[in-house]
């Protein structure tokens, strides 16, 4: 049976630099903020890889699994801390590595998602990211970009799992639904952990989406 998950990420506007990048380059505020969007929610068929959590999440996914993506909890320009629900994805295809996944996109005449690490698919420019990296203050922009992408490339080679997904819902604009702790507690009885997310009951998952007025098609549709 398919499973249901909640996952979180740090969006572009998590940092002042990222908020300025969103304005200067007209980038959606709630895309992932790294130089390798994980996942790339601007793509028609986003892919979930191991770039963020190594082997802790993507290798556990199977066909039909459904994942709700929330931002981390911050103010994002509001007077209170909150999360945003930005996407609900359903796993469509699973591949052992990025190369095989890239071949699927090519066969479908689709450009590659930003987090599919193969030759010819570069990272985002550093100035299009939140620039939150442990070496930000130590390195020049060029060196930081190379190191950051090099770290992702090493991870992709060690943990190759790549799950191509279908979008059931996606909003990475300032209109993305606000999620407060109470929304999670009313649906799940607690604020679920999302760093190494375990599956949540389907009934609770759908109750959570309903609270946010987000509907998704049933499995098999």
Short mmCIF file of C-alpha atoms in Angstrom, two decimals:
data_model
loop_
_atom_site.label_atom_id
_atom_site.label_comp_id
_atom_site.label_asym_id
_atom_site.label_seq_id
_atom_site.Cartn_x
_atom_site.Cartn_y
_atom_site.Cartn_z
CA UNK A 1 0.00 0.00 0.00
CA UNK A 2 1.22 3.52 -0.74
CA UNK A 3 2.40 5.65 2.17
CA UNK A 4 1.91 9.31 3.04
CA UNK A 5 4.64 11.67 4.25
CA UNK A 6 5.27 15.23 5.37
CA UNK A 7 8.62 16.72 4.36
CA UNK A 8 10.16 20.15 4.94
CA UNK A 9 12.79 22.32 3.28
CA UNK A 10 14.31 25.80 3.53
CA UNK A 11 12.82 28.09 0.85
CA UNK A 12 14.54 30.91 -0.97
CA UNK A 13 13.04 33.59 1.29
CA UNK A 14 14.35 31.99 4.49
CA UNK A 15 17.24 34.50 4.44
CA UNK A 16 17.47 38.24 3.73
CA UNK A 17 19.76 37.46 0.78
CA UNK A 18 17.17 35.03 -0.58
CA UNK A 19 14.34 37.53 -0.16
CA UNK A 20 16.34 40.08 -2.14
CA UNK A 21 17.08 37.47 -4.82
CA UNK A 22 13.36 36.69 -5.09
CA UNK A 23 12.64 40.37 -5.70
CA UNK A 24 15.63 41.15 -7.92
CA UNK A 25 15.32 38.10 -10.18
CA UNK A 26 11.54 37.64 -9.93
CA UNK A 27 11.94 34.16 -8.46
CA UNK A 28 9.01 32.47 -6.70
CA UNK A 29 9.55 33.03 -2.96
CA UNK A 30 8.93 29.48 -1.82
CA UNK A 31 11.08 27.49 -4.22
CA UNK A 32 13.83 25.57 -2.45
CA UNK A 33 16.64 27.99 -1.65
CA UNK A 34 19.73 25.96 -2.48
CA UNK A 35 21.63 25.95 -5.79
CA UNK A 36 20.10 22.52 -6.46
CA UNK A 37 16.37 22.86 -5.86
CA UNK A 38 15.31 19.84 -3.77
CA UNK A 39 12.82 19.20 -5.12
CA UNK A 40 12.51 21.48 -8.15
CA UNK A 41 8.90 22.53 -7.69
CA UNK A 42 8.94 24.68 -10.82
CA UNK A 43 9.26 21.53 -12.93
CA UNK A 44 6.18 19.72 -14.25
CA UNK A 45 7.53 16.42 -12.91
CA UNK A 46 9.70 17.20 -9.87
CA UNK A 47 12.19 14.62 -8.71
CA UNK A 48 12.96 13.68 -5.11
CA UNK A 49 16.61 12.78 -4.65
CA UNK A 50 19.05 12.21 -1.80
CA UNK A 51 20.74 15.61 -2.05
CA UNK A 52 19.12 16.86 1.15
CA UNK A 53 18.75 13.82 3.41
CA UNK A 54 21.25 11.36 1.90
CA UNK A 55 19.84 7.85 2.31
CA UNK A 56 17.23 8.70 4.93
CA UNK A 57 14.20 9.41 2.75
CA UNK A 58 14.26 9.03 -1.04
CA UNK A 59 15.38 5.36 -1.02
CA UNK A 60 12.30 4.48 1.08
CA UNK A 61 9.84 5.85 -1.45
CA UNK A 62 7.81 3.57 -3.71
CA UNK A 63 5.34 4.00 -6.53
CA UNK A 64 2.17 5.79 -5.44
CA UNK A 65 3.58 7.28 -2.25
CA UNK A 66 2.32 10.81 -1.62
CA UNK A 67 4.43 13.56 -0.07
CA UNK A 68 3.31 16.95 1.22
CA UNK A 69 6.07 19.56 1.16
CA UNK A 70 6.12 22.26 3.83
CA UNK A 71 8.61 25.03 4.35
CA UNK A 72 10.55 25.24 7.57
CA UNK A 73 8.95 27.40 10.26
CA UNK A 74 9.81 31.09 9.98
CA UNK A 75 8.02 34.46 9.83
CA UNK A 76 8.44 35.02 6.07
CA UNK A 77 7.41 38.66 6.40
CA UNK A 78 4.41 37.97 8.65
CA UNK A 79 4.22 38.94 12.34
CA UNK A 80 4.17 35.29 13.45
CA UNK A 81 6.20 32.17 12.74
CA UNK A 82 4.54 29.64 10.44
CA UNK A 83 5.09 27.14 7.66
CA UNK A 84 3.72 27.13 4.11
CA UNK A 85 2.27 24.16 2.27
CA UNK A 86 3.82 24.42 -1.18
CA UNK A 87 3.31 21.06 -2.87
CA UNK A 88 1.76 17.62 -2.75
CA UNK A 89 3.62 15.13 -4.93
CA UNK A 90 2.86 11.53 -5.86
CA UNK A 91 5.65 9.17 -6.88
CA UNK A 92 5.34 8.23 -10.55
CA UNK A 93 8.65 6.52 -11.37
CA UNK A 94 11.66 5.35 -9.37
CA UNK A 95 15.20 5.07 -10.67
CA UNK A 96 18.43 3.79 -9.18
CA UNK A 97 20.42 6.87 -10.14
CA UNK A 98 20.28 10.32 -11.68
CA UNK A 99 21.52 9.14 -15.07
CA UNK A 100 18.60 6.74 -15.54
CA UNK A 101 16.17 9.40 -14.34
CA UNK A 102 17.62 11.90 -16.81
CA UNK A 103 17.02 9.44 -19.65
CA UNK A 104 13.32 9.31 -18.72
CA UNK A 105 13.06 13.10 -18.91
CA UNK A 106 14.85 13.14 -22.28
CA UNK A 107 12.50 10.46 -23.69
CA UNK A 108 9.57 12.61 -22.59
CA UNK A 109 11.11 15.71 -24.18
CA UNK A 110 11.29 17.43 -20.81
CA UNK A 111 14.10 19.60 -19.53
CA UNK A 112 15.90 18.24 -16.49
CA UNK A 113 14.95 19.28 -12.97
CA UNK A 114 17.63 21.31 -11.25
CA UNK A 115 18.40 18.53 -8.74
CA UNK A 116 19.08 15.89 -11.40
CA UNK A 117 22.87 15.83 -11.38
CA UNK A 118 24.18 14.75 -14.76
CA UNK A 119 26.60 16.38 -17.23
CA UNK A 120 25.14 19.42 -18.90
CA UNK A 121 22.68 20.23 -16.10
CA UNK A 122 24.31 22.99 -14.04
CA UNK A 123 23.29 24.28 -10.60
CA UNK A 124 21.43 27.53 -10.13
CA UNK A 125 23.61 30.64 -9.90
CA UNK A 126 24.66 31.37 -6.33
CA UNK A 127 22.83 34.70 -6.46
CA UNK A 128 19.58 32.77 -7.07
CA UNK A 129 19.91 30.97 -3.73
CA UNK A 130 19.49 31.76 -0.03
CA UNK A 131 23.29 31.36 0.28
CA UNK A 132 22.97 29.60 3.63
CA UNK A 133 26.10 27.47 3.70
CA UNK A 134 28.64 26.82 6.43
CA UNK A 135 31.42 28.20 4.22
CA UNK A 136 29.61 31.37 3.10
CA UNK A 137 31.94 33.70 5.02
CA UNK A 138 35.12 31.82 4.10
CA UNK A 139 34.91 31.58 0.32
CA UNK A 140 34.41 33.79 -2.70
CA UNK A 141 31.16 33.39 -4.61
CA UNK A 142 32.82 31.27 -7.30
CA UNK A 143 34.56 28.96 -4.82
CA UNK A 144 31.45 28.63 -2.68
CA UNK A 145 29.33 27.66 -5.69
CA UNK A 146 31.87 25.00 -6.72
CA UNK A 147 32.14 23.60 -3.21
CA UNK A 148 28.38 23.54 -2.64
CA UNK A 149 27.70 21.82 -5.95
CA UNK A 150 30.66 19.47 -5.41
CA UNK A 151 29.14 18.34 -2.12
CA UNK A 152 25.85 17.61 -3.86
CA UNK A 153 27.63 15.68 -6.61
CA UNK A 154 29.38 13.50 -4.05
CA UNK A 155 26.10 12.79 -2.32
CA UNK A 156 24.35 11.97 -5.62
CA UNK A 157 27.11 9.48 -6.47
CA UNK A 158 26.85 7.79 -3.07
CA UNK A 159 23.05 7.85 -2.82
CA UNK A 160 21.59 7.68 -6.30
CA UNK A 161 17.89 7.05 -5.67
CA UNK A 162 15.69 9.37 -7.70
CA UNK A 163 11.87 9.40 -7.56
CA UNK A 164 10.06 11.24 -10.35
CA UNK A 165 6.76 12.67 -9.17
CA UNK A 166 3.47 13.99 -10.43
CA UNK A 167 2.23 17.27 -8.99
CA UNK A 168 -1.12 16.99 -7.24
CA UNK A 169 -0.90 20.50 -5.84
CA UNK A 170 1.75 23.20 -6.08
CA UNK A 171 1.94 26.85 -5.03
CA UNK A 172 5.34 28.45 -4.43
CA UNK A 173 3.98 32.02 -4.46
CA UNK A 174 3.09 34.27 -1.54
CA UNK A 175 -0.40 32.76 -1.80
CA UNK A 176 0.82 29.35 -0.61
CA UNK A 177 -1.37 28.18 2.30
CA UNK A 178 -0.14 29.18 5.75
CA UNK A 179 0.34 26.24 8.13
CA UNK A 180 0.31 26.80 11.88
CA UNK A 181 1.08 24.28 14.59
CA UNK A 182 -2.61 23.99 15.37
CA UNK A 183 -3.33 22.76 11.83
CA UNK A 184 -0.86 19.93 12.33
CA UNK A 185 -2.03 19.10 15.85
CA UNK A 186 -5.70 19.02 14.81
CA UNK A 187 -4.90 16.61 11.97
CA UNK A 188 -2.15 14.43 13.46
CA UNK A 189 -2.52 14.95 17.21
CA UNK A 190 1.02 16.41 17.30
CA UNK A 191 3.53 18.28 15.20
CA UNK A 192 5.08 15.41 13.20
CA UNK A 193 8.84 15.19 12.76
CA UNK A 194 9.99 15.96 9.23
CA UNK A 195 13.78 15.57 9.32
CA UNK A 196 13.60 11.81 8.76
CA UNK A 197 9.87 11.58 8.16
CA UNK A 198 7.93 8.46 8.91
CA UNK A 199 4.68 7.62 7.18
CA UNK A 200 1.49 9.17 8.54
CA UNK A 201 -2.01 7.65 8.31
CA UNK A 202 -3.86 8.46 5.09
CA UNK A 203 -6.93 9.64 7.00
CA UNK A 204 -4.89 12.16 8.99
CA UNK A 205 -2.97 13.27 5.89
CA UNK A 206 -6.20 14.03 4.02
CA UNK A 207 -7.68 15.73 7.10
CA UNK A 208 -4.65 18.02 7.17
CA UNK A 209 -5.05 18.96 3.51
CA UNK A 210 -8.77 19.53 3.99
CA UNK A 211 -8.05 22.02 6.81
CA UNK A 212 -5.97 23.97 4.30
CA UNK A 213 -8.64 23.66 1.58
CA UNK A 214 -6.38 21.60 -0.66
CA UNK A 215 -7.87 18.65 -2.51
CA UNK A 216 -5.98 15.90 -4.31
CA UNK A 217 -7.16 13.15 -6.67
CA UNK A 218 -7.40 9.61 -5.28
CA UNK A 219 -4.87 6.92 -6.08
CA UNK A 220 -5.27 5.49 -9.56
CA UNK A 221 -6.85 8.60 -11.05
#
